[in-house]
mmCIF file of C-alpha atoms in Angstrom:
data_model
loop_
_atom_site.group_PDB
_atom_site.id
_atom_site.type_symbol
_atom_site.label_atom_id
_atom_site.label_comp_id
_atom_site.label_asym_id
_atom_site.label_seq_id
_atom_site.Cartn_x
_atom_site.Cartn_y
_atom_site.Cartn_z
ATOM 1 C CA MET N 1 -16.699 -0.257 -5.974
ATOM 2 C CA PRO N 2 -16.447 0.866 -9.296
ATOM 3 C CA ILE N 3 -12.897 2.375 -9.871
ATOM 4 C CA ASN N 4 -12.607 5.694 -12.032
ATOM 5 C CA ILE N 5 -9.248 5.636 -13.720
ATOM 6 C CA PRO N 6 -8.338 6.243 -17.197
ATOM 7 C CA ASN N 7 -9.780 4.058 -19.523
ATOM 8 C CA ASP N 8 -6.363 3.855 -21.542
ATOM 9 C CA LEU N 9 -4.095 3.288 -18.388
ATOM 10 C CA PRO N 10 -2.802 -0.388 -18.835
ATOM 11 C CA ALA N 11 -4.545 -1.173 -15.632
ATOM 12 C CA TYR N 12 -7.683 -0.857 -16.925
ATOM 13 C CA SER N 13 -7.637 -4.101 -20.135
ATOM 14 C CA VAL N 14 -5.792 -5.805 -17.487
ATOM 15 C CA LEU N 15 -8.517 -5.782 -14.470
ATOM 16 C CA GLU N 16 -11.583 -5.604 -16.981
ATOM 17 C CA LYS N 17 -10.799 -9.137 -17.647
ATOM 18 C CA GLU N 18 -10.026 -10.111 -14.314
ATOM 19 C CA ASN N 19 -14.098 -8.646 -13.633
ATOM 20 C CA VAL N 20 -13.074 -6.099 -11.564
ATOM 21 C CA PHE N 21 -15.269 -3.502 -11.172
ATOM 22 C CA LEU N 22 -14.401 -0.867 -13.103
ATOM 23 C CA MET N 23 -16.001 2.248 -14.054
ATOM 24 C CA THR N 24 -14.769 4.804 -17.648
ATOM 25 C CA GLU N 25 -14.287 8.151 -16.929
ATOM 26 C CA GLN N 26 -17.189 9.431 -19.214
ATOM 27 C CA ARG N 27 -19.894 7.076 -17.027
ATOM 28 C CA ALA N 28 -17.691 8.452 -14.099
ATOM 29 C CA LYS N 29 -18.896 11.643 -15.670
ATOM 30 C CA THR N 30 -22.855 11.465 -14.948
ATOM 31 C CA GLN N 31 -22.860 10.043 -11.567
ATOM 32 C CA ASP N 32 -24.197 12.099 -8.840
ATOM 33 C CA ILE N 33 -22.737 11.756 -6.422
ATOM 34 C CA ARG N 34 -19.023 12.950 -4.347
ATOM 35 C CA ALA N 35 -16.479 10.370 -5.492
ATOM 36 C CA LEU N 36 -13.697 8.900 -2.566
ATOM 37 C CA LYS N 37 -10.606 10.404 -3.670
ATOM 38 C CA ILE N 38 -8.104 8.465 -3.712
ATOM 39 C CA VAL N 39 -4.280 9.109 -4.608
ATOM 40 C CA ILE N 40 -1.670 6.637 -4.552
ATOM 41 C CA VAL N 41 1.737 7.727 -4.338
ATOM 42 C CA ASN N 42 3.952 4.760 -6.597
ATOM 43 C CA LEU N 43 7.760 4.637 -5.154
ATOM 44 C CA MET N 44 7.898 1.163 -6.415
ATOM 45 C CA PRO N 45 10.062 0.948 -9.562
ATOM 46 C CA LYS N 46 7.272 -1.123 -12.139
ATOM 47 C CA LYS N 47 4.876 1.050 -11.545
ATOM 48 C CA ILE N 48 2.728 -0.018 -14.128
ATOM 49 C CA GLU N 49 2.799 -3.506 -12.307
ATOM 50 C CA THR N 50 1.734 -1.863 -9.011
ATOM 51 C CA GLU N 51 -1.169 0.374 -9.820
ATOM 52 C CA THR N 52 -2.558 -2.804 -11.826
ATOM 53 C CA GLN N 53 -2.122 -4.137 -8.151
ATOM 54 C CA ILE N 54 -3.114 -2.038 -5.791
ATOM 55 C CA LEU N 55 -6.255 -0.978 -8.207
ATOM 56 C CA ARG N 56 -7.319 -4.571 -7.655
ATOM 57 C CA VAL N 57 -7.918 -4.539 -4.334
ATOM 58 C CA LEU N 58 -8.757 -0.741 -4.498
ATOM 59 C CA GLY N 59 -12.356 -2.127 -6.449
ATOM 60 C CA ASN N 60 -14.157 -4.938 -4.116
ATOM 61 C CA THR N 61 -16.687 -2.165 -2.384
ATOM 62 C CA PRO N 62 -19.663 -0.832 -3.996
ATOM 63 C CA LEU N 63 -18.744 2.722 -3.562
ATOM 64 C CA GLN N 64 -17.446 4.904 -6.319
ATOM 65 C CA VAL N 65 -13.919 5.721 -6.007
ATOM 66 C CA ASP N 66 -11.117 8.436 -8.192
ATOM 67 C CA ILE N 67 -7.403 7.895 -8.657
ATOM 68 C CA GLU N 68 -4.937 9.986 -8.983
ATOM 69 C CA LEU N 69 -1.400 8.699 -9.129
ATOM 70 C CA VAL N 70 1.814 11.090 -8.072
ATOM 71 C CA GLN N 71 5.170 10.250 -8.458
ATOM 72 C CA MET N 72 8.544 11.803 -6.815
ATOM 73 C CA SER N 73 9.254 14.388 -8.772
ATOM 74 C CA THR N 74 13.111 14.218 -7.576
ATOM 75 C CA HIS N 75 13.538 11.169 -8.618
ATOM 76 C CA THR N 76 14.084 9.373 -12.259
ATOM 77 C CA SER N 77 12.401 6.520 -12.247
ATOM 78 C CA LYS N 78 14.419 4.090 -14.619
ATOM 79 C CA ASN N 79 11.940 0.989 -15.412
ATOM 80 C CA THR N 80 8.722 2.683 -16.349
ATOM 81 C CA PRO N 81 7.978 4.559 -19.985
ATOM 82 C CA GLN N 82 8.216 8.126 -19.223
ATOM 83 C CA GLU N 83 5.577 8.659 -21.389
ATOM 84 C CA HIS N 84 3.482 6.769 -18.810
ATOM 85 C CA LEU N 85 4.405 8.979 -16.401
ATOM 86 C CA LEU N 86 3.938 11.988 -18.283
ATOM 87 C CA LYS N 87 0.407 11.011 -19.066
ATOM 88 C CA PHE N 88 -0.717 9.679 -16.127
ATOM 89 C CA TYR N 89 0.921 10.454 -13.088
ATOM 90 C CA LYS N 90 1.332 14.554 -11.394
ATOM 91 C CA THR N 91 3.756 15.559 -8.803
ATOM 92 C CA PHE N 92 3.464 17.147 -5.612
ATOM 93 C CA ASP N 93 3.243 20.666 -7.151
ATOM 94 C CA ASP N 94 -0.180 19.502 -9.359
ATOM 95 C CA ILE N 95 -1.747 18.652 -6.009
ATOM 96 C CA LYS N 96 -0.790 20.244 -2.730
ATOM 97 C CA GLU N 97 -3.710 22.574 -3.229
ATOM 98 C CA ASN N 98 -6.059 19.699 -3.360
ATOM 99 C CA TYR N 99 -7.638 17.594 -0.845
ATOM 100 C CA TYR N 100 -8.198 13.747 -0.169
ATOM 101 C CA ASP N 101 -10.257 11.357 1.410
ATOM 102 C CA GLY N 102 -7.242 8.262 1.441
ATOM 103 C CA MET N 103 -3.733 8.024 0.350
ATOM 104 C CA ILE N 104 -1.816 5.062 -0.118
ATOM 105 C CA ILE N 105 1.806 5.147 0.490
ATOM 106 C CA THR N 106 3.348 2.529 -1.487
ATOM 107 C CA GLY N 107 6.616 0.302 -0.899
ATOM 108 C CA ALA N 108 9.776 1.008 -2.717
ATOM 109 C CA PRO N 109 13.329 -0.914 -2.833
ATOM 110 C CA VAL N 110 15.163 1.412 0.180
ATOM 111 C CA GLU N 111 14.951 -0.525 2.908
ATOM 112 C CA GLN N 112 18.608 -0.915 3.682
ATOM 113 C CA ILE N 113 19.343 2.585 2.486
ATOM 114 C CA ASP N 114 19.271 4.886 5.354
ATOM 115 C CA PHE N 115 16.074 7.037 5.127
ATOM 116 C CA GLU N 116 17.531 10.202 4.964
ATOM 117 C CA GLN N 117 19.785 9.184 2.318
ATOM 118 C CA VAL N 118 17.181 7.944 0.079
ATOM 119 C CA ASP N 119 17.040 10.989 -2.755
ATOM 120 C CA TYR N 120 13.228 11.901 -2.342
ATOM 121 C CA TRP N 121 13.209 11.060 1.478
ATOM 122 C CA ASN N 122 12.708 15.474 1.797
ATOM 123 C CA GLU N 123 9.969 15.559 -0.691
ATOM 124 C CA LEU N 124 8.428 12.798 1.039
ATOM 125 C CA CYS N 125 8.408 13.832 3.875
ATOM 126 C CA GLY N 126 6.926 17.612 2.894
ATOM 127 C CA ILE N 127 4.146 15.050 1.055
ATOM 128 C CA MET N 128 3.618 13.219 5.105
ATOM 129 C CA GLU N 129 3.588 16.586 6.670
ATOM 130 C CA TRP N 130 0.472 18.059 4.487
ATOM 131 C CA SER N 131 -1.407 14.535 4.659
ATOM 132 C CA LYS N 132 -1.526 16.011 8.176
ATOM 133 C CA THR N 133 -3.959 18.408 6.967
ATOM 134 C CA HIS N 134 -5.308 17.671 2.906
ATOM 135 C CA VAL N 135 -5.529 13.807 3.594
ATOM 136 C CA PHE N 136 -8.074 12.406 5.733
ATOM 137 C CA SER N 137 -6.905 8.482 6.185
ATOM 138 C CA VAL N 138 -3.384 6.864 5.023
ATOM 139 C CA PHE N 139 -2.720 3.764 3.928
ATOM 140 C CA HIS N 140 1.398 2.896 4.020
ATOM 141 C CA ILE N 141 2.619 -0.269 2.306
ATOM 142 C CA CYS N 142 6.025 -1.789 3.770
ATOM 143 C CA TRP N 143 8.696 0.506 2.967
ATOM 144 C CA GLY N 144 6.469 3.378 2.841
ATOM 145 C CA ALA N 145 4.960 1.568 6.931
ATOM 146 C CA GLN N 146 8.566 1.898 7.751
ATOM 147 C CA ALA N 147 8.793 5.690 6.681
ATOM 148 C CA GLY N 148 6.216 6.404 8.280
ATOM 149 C CA LEU N 149 6.804 5.319 11.197
ATOM 150 C CA TYR N 150 10.340 7.201 11.229
ATOM 151 C CA TYR N 151 8.853 10.569 10.235
ATOM 152 C CA HIS N 152 5.578 10.696 12.566
ATOM 153 C CA TYR N 153 6.813 8.731 15.573
ATOM 154 C CA ASN N 154 10.664 8.777 15.362
ATOM 155 C CA ILE N 155 10.347 4.703 15.189
ATOM 156 C CA GLN N 156 13.915 3.400 14.144
ATOM 157 C CA LYS N 157 14.132 -0.184 11.501
ATOM 158 C CA HIS N 158 16.257 -2.130 11.744
ATOM 159 C CA LEU N 159 18.247 -4.758 9.416
ATOM 160 C CA LEU N 160 17.335 -8.073 9.336
ATOM 161 C CA SER N 161 19.890 -11.094 9.202
ATOM 162 C CA LYS N 162 18.440 -12.185 5.719
ATOM 163 C CA LYS N 163 15.357 -11.173 3.595
ATOM 164 C CA MET N 164 12.205 -11.585 5.010
ATOM 165 C CA PHE N 165 10.856 -13.447 2.232
ATOM 166 C CA GLY N 166 7.684 -15.219 0.988
ATOM 167 C CA ILE N 167 4.274 -15.959 2.416
ATOM 168 C CA TYR N 168 3.770 -15.982 6.139
ATOM 169 C CA ASN N 169 0.754 -16.587 8.843
ATOM 170 C CA HIS N 170 -0.473 -14.006 11.060
ATOM 171 C CA ARG N 171 -2.965 -13.750 14.164
ATOM 172 C CA ILE N 172 -5.038 -10.826 14.702
ATOM 173 C CA THR N 173 -4.421 -9.203 18.106
ATOM 174 C CA MET N 174 -7.603 -6.922 18.387
ATOM 175 C CA VAL N 175 -9.874 -8.462 17.761
ATOM 176 C CA ASN N 176 -12.594 -5.841 17.937
ATOM 177 C CA HIS N 177 -10.976 -3.174 16.117
ATOM 178 C CA PRO N 178 -13.275 -2.564 12.910
ATOM 179 C CA LEU N 179 -10.035 -2.468 10.366
ATOM 180 C CA LEU N 180 -10.666 -6.298 10.826
ATOM 181 C CA ARG N 181 -13.750 -6.486 10.710
ATOM 182 C CA GLY N 182 -14.222 -10.107 9.344
ATOM 183 C CA PHE N 183 -11.125 -11.478 9.206
ATOM 184 C CA ASP N 184 -10.034 -15.089 10.224
ATOM 185 C CA GLU N 185 -8.073 -15.551 13.491
ATOM 186 C CA GLU N 186 -4.907 -16.382 11.491
ATOM 187 C CA PHE N 187 -4.591 -15.296 8.079
ATOM 188 C CA PHE N 188 -1.628 -15.283 5.127
ATOM 189 C CA ALA N 189 0.239 -12.346 4.002
ATOM 190 C CA PRO N 190 3.068 -11.558 1.558
ATOM 191 C CA HIS N 191 6.333 -10.041 2.830
ATOM 192 C CA SER N 192 9.306 -8.979 0.683
ATOM 193 C CA ARG N 193 11.980 -7.013 2.655
ATOM 194 C CA HIS N 194 15.322 -6.669 4.413
ATOM 195 C CA THR N 195 14.344 -4.746 7.622
ATOM 196 C CA THR N 196 11.620 -4.308 10.442
ATOM 197 C CA VAL N 197 10.067 -2.904 13.033
ATOM 198 C CA TYR N 198 9.947 -4.165 16.774
ATOM 199 C CA ALA N 199 6.450 -4.232 18.761
ATOM 200 C CA LYS N 200 8.482 -2.592 21.697
ATOM 201 C CA ASP N 201 9.016 0.193 19.518
ATOM 202 C CA ILE N 202 5.523 0.510 18.633
ATOM 203 C CA GLU N 203 4.158 -0.090 21.797
ATOM 204 C CA LYS N 204 5.847 2.391 23.415
ATOM 205 C CA CYS N 205 3.913 5.005 21.322
ATOM 206 C CA GLU N 206 -0.059 5.334 23.438
ATOM 207 C CA ASN N 207 -1.060 6.405 19.798
ATOM 208 C CA LEU N 208 -0.431 3.131 17.822
ATOM 209 C CA ASP N 209 -1.984 -0.080 18.238
ATOM 210 C CA VAL N 210 -0.519 -3.500 17.083
ATOM 211 C CA LEU N 211 -3.543 -5.141 15.104
ATOM 212 C CA ALA N 212 -1.894 -8.244 13.830
ATOM 213 C CA ILE N 213 1.995 -9.932 14.448
ATOM 214 C CA SER N 214 3.555 -13.225 12.464
ATOM 215 C CA ASN N 215 5.612 -15.446 14.780
ATOM 216 C CA GLU N 216 7.926 -15.134 11.717
ATOM 217 C CA ALA N 217 7.340 -11.646 10.332
ATOM 218 C CA GLY N 218 7.114 -10.048 12.969
ATOM 219 C CA VAL N 219 4.234 -7.215 14.081
ATOM 220 C CA TYR N 220 2.292 -6.542 10.352
ATOM 221 C CA LEU N 221 -0.465 -4.448 11.119
ATOM 222 C CA ILE N 222 -0.242 -1.025 12.812
ATOM 223 C CA ALA N 223 -2.567 2.003 13.105
ATOM 224 C CA ASP N 224 -3.444 5.247 15.901
ATOM 225 C CA LYS N 225 -6.203 5.226 17.331
ATOM 226 C CA GLU N 226 -8.509 7.074 14.763
ATOM 227 C CA CYS N 227 -7.282 5.038 11.956
ATOM 228 C CA ARG N 228 -5.956 8.639 9.963
ATOM 229 C CA GLN N 229 -3.233 6.827 9.538
ATOM 230 C CA ILE N 230 -2.830 2.530 8.942
ATOM 231 C CA PHE N 231 0.741 0.913 8.830
ATOM 232 C CA VAL N 232 1.487 -2.507 6.784
ATOM 233 C CA THR N 233 4.517 -4.138 6.976
ATOM 234 C CA GLY N 234 3.491 -6.674 4.159
ATOM 235 C CA HIS N 235 2.394 -6.541 0.647
ATOM 236 C CA SER N 236 -1.291 -8.134 0.288
ATOM 237 C CA GLU N 237 -1.143 -6.432 -2.630
ATOM 238 C CA TYR N 238 1.044 -8.882 -4.681
ATOM 239 C CA ASP N 239 -0.284 -10.905 -7.015
ATOM 240 C CA ARG N 240 0.469 -14.168 -7.931
ATOM 241 C CA TYR N 241 3.391 -14.142 -9.863
ATOM 242 C CA THR N 242 5.321 -11.178 -8.207
ATOM 243 C CA LEU N 243 7.553 -13.103 -5.473
ATOM 244 C CA HIS N 244 8.010 -15.527 -8.300
ATOM 245 C CA ASN N 245 9.546 -12.732 -10.164
ATOM 246 C CA GLU N 246 11.355 -11.315 -7.561
ATOM 247 C CA TYR N 247 13.040 -14.537 -6.603
ATOM 248 C CA GLN N 248 14.554 -14.880 -10.553
ATOM 249 C CA ARG N 249 15.280 -11.272 -10.103
ATOM 250 C CA ASP N 250 16.990 -11.598 -7.305
ATOM 251 C CA LEU N 251 19.109 -15.490 -8.663
ATOM 252 C CA SER N 252 19.988 -13.541 -11.830
ATOM 253 C CA GLN N 253 21.785 -11.427 -9.853
ATOM 254 C CA LYS N 254 23.707 -13.729 -8.082
ATOM 255 C CA LEU N 255 22.585 -12.338 -4.671
ATOM 256 C CA ASN N 256 22.338 -15.421 -1.467
ATOM 257 C CA ILE N 257 18.270 -15.331 -2.092
ATOM 258 C CA ASP N 258 16.106 -18.247 -0.273
ATOM 259 C CA MET N 259 13.341 -19.320 -2.027
ATOM 260 C CA PRO N 260 10.515 -17.684 -0.573
ATOM 261 C CA TYR N 261 8.772 -19.514 2.098
ATOM 262 C CA ASN N 262 5.645 -21.480 2.329
ATOM 263 C CA TYR N 263 5.248 -19.880 -1.613
ATOM 264 C CA TYR N 264 6.175 -22.616 -4.083
ATOM 265 C CA ASN N 265 3.451 -26.009 -3.900
ATOM 266 C CA SER N 266 5.955 -28.609 -2.614
ATOM 267 C CA ASP N 267 8.592 -25.944 -3.562
ATOM 268 C CA ASP N 268 8.217 -26.973 -6.941
ATOM 269 C CA ILE N 269 9.071 -23.450 -8.382
ATOM 270 C CA THR N 270 6.943 -25.497 -11.951
ATOM 271 C CA ILE N 271 4.132 -25.255 -10.503
ATOM 272 C CA ARG N 272 1.936 -22.732 -10.545
ATOM 273 C CA PRO N 273 1.414 -20.562 -7.007
ATOM 274 C CA SER N 274 -1.775 -21.302 -5.017
ATOM 275 C CA ILE N 275 -2.697 -17.526 -3.805
ATOM 276 C CA LYS N 276 -3.858 -17.937 -0.397
ATOM 277 C CA TRP N 277 -4.084 -14.236 0.973
ATOM 278 C CA ARG N 278 -6.295 -12.477 -1.941
ATOM 279 C CA SER N 279 -9.658 -12.411 0.210
ATOM 280 C CA HIS N 280 -7.352 -11.111 3.539
ATOM 281 C CA ALA N 281 -6.771 -8.356 1.301
ATOM 282 C CA ASN N 282 -10.081 -7.037 -0.441
ATOM 283 C CA LEU N 283 -10.838 -7.358 2.609
ATOM 284 C CA LEU N 284 -8.865 -5.309 4.802
ATOM 285 C CA TYR N 285 -9.087 -2.475 1.683
ATOM 286 C CA GLN N 286 -12.078 -2.695 1.945
ATOM 287 C CA ASN N 287 -12.901 -1.802 5.682
ATOM 288 C CA TRP N 288 -10.212 0.586 5.358
ATOM 289 C CA LEU N 289 -12.654 2.484 2.980
ATOM 290 C CA ASN N 290 -15.537 2.197 5.034
ATOM 291 C CA TYR N 291 -15.254 2.390 7.883
ATOM 292 C CA PHE N 292 -11.970 4.812 7.969
ATOM 293 C CA VAL N 293 -12.776 6.692 5.198
ATOM 294 C CA TYR N 294 -16.082 6.371 3.621
ATOM 295 C CA GLN N 295 -17.972 6.934 7.026
ATOM 296 C CA LYS N 296 -15.558 8.993 8.987
ATOM 297 C CA THR N 297 -14.630 11.721 5.850
ATOM 298 C CA PRO N 298 -16.479 14.999 5.965
ATOM 299 C CA PHE N 299 -18.341 14.898 2.986
ATOM 300 C CA ASN N 300 -16.885 18.612 2.160
ATOM 301 C CA ILE N 301 -13.956 16.999 1.851
ATOM 302 C CA GLU N 302 -11.899 20.855 2.395
ATOM 303 C CA ASN N 303 -13.834 20.488 5.964
ATOM 304 C CA ILE N 304 -10.771 18.053 6.817
ATOM 305 C CA LYS N 305 -8.790 20.551 8.548
ATOM 306 C CA ILE N 306 -11.749 21.069 10.799
ATOM 307 C CA SER N 307 -12.391 17.603 12.116
ATOM 308 C CA LEU N 308 -8.510 17.506 13.347
#
């Protein structure tokens, strides 16, 4: 899928070198089609890194995607240059009159804080409520998934005894679900979090299905019956060195952190980690965009309200 992003977005040069299918704004204007409109609510502190990771996995299907980036107006980002935010990001007030085929809500390093104590919680709740009438399908990642499950279904998160950190094996639990088409029966995905949600709580909600689970990492992939809301508790979008960089950061801060599980070859941090989750990540986002965004969103996007 050619992704239409600003030519001078830092991710552009990185992904172009990786041969990810990109489209300049000028070329996109000449395409006589209705591109999918995807808004990314980026809650991660290192926004440029997260943009690149998510755009990488969005660039693997055969339709055009227009991307908009949103930040919280009630939170000041300390790890991304202000000039980047001013140039490439919008706020909720800028987009609230718009309609979108899909939305991605990223993770955030705040899972050890009560939801209501997060400084932008009220703003995020407003976005999640707005998404019910202005976005056809919402894809929640890690803390974003926990936040969505709590807001929409009152499902609580629970503190783990130690950080869930590494590459974990998962198995699918609904073999014929469209979101899982092409999946192997078992697959790998990264996790990096201090909290979890329980399968028993999700199973009490008649409108939710658990689609994939891990013996070690717990529930991984959850969706409502129509896949208007999808929740992923891990980070399939992570690149090769994301866990390594997090590990080095935690060590430098003298935190009690285990080496990332099943990540370094022979547990040797001097050997380049192998990527064993990318095909799953690409397929997950491809299936979401194809079966639950492109195939189902009304051509006239404002008719999202009618289709609810």
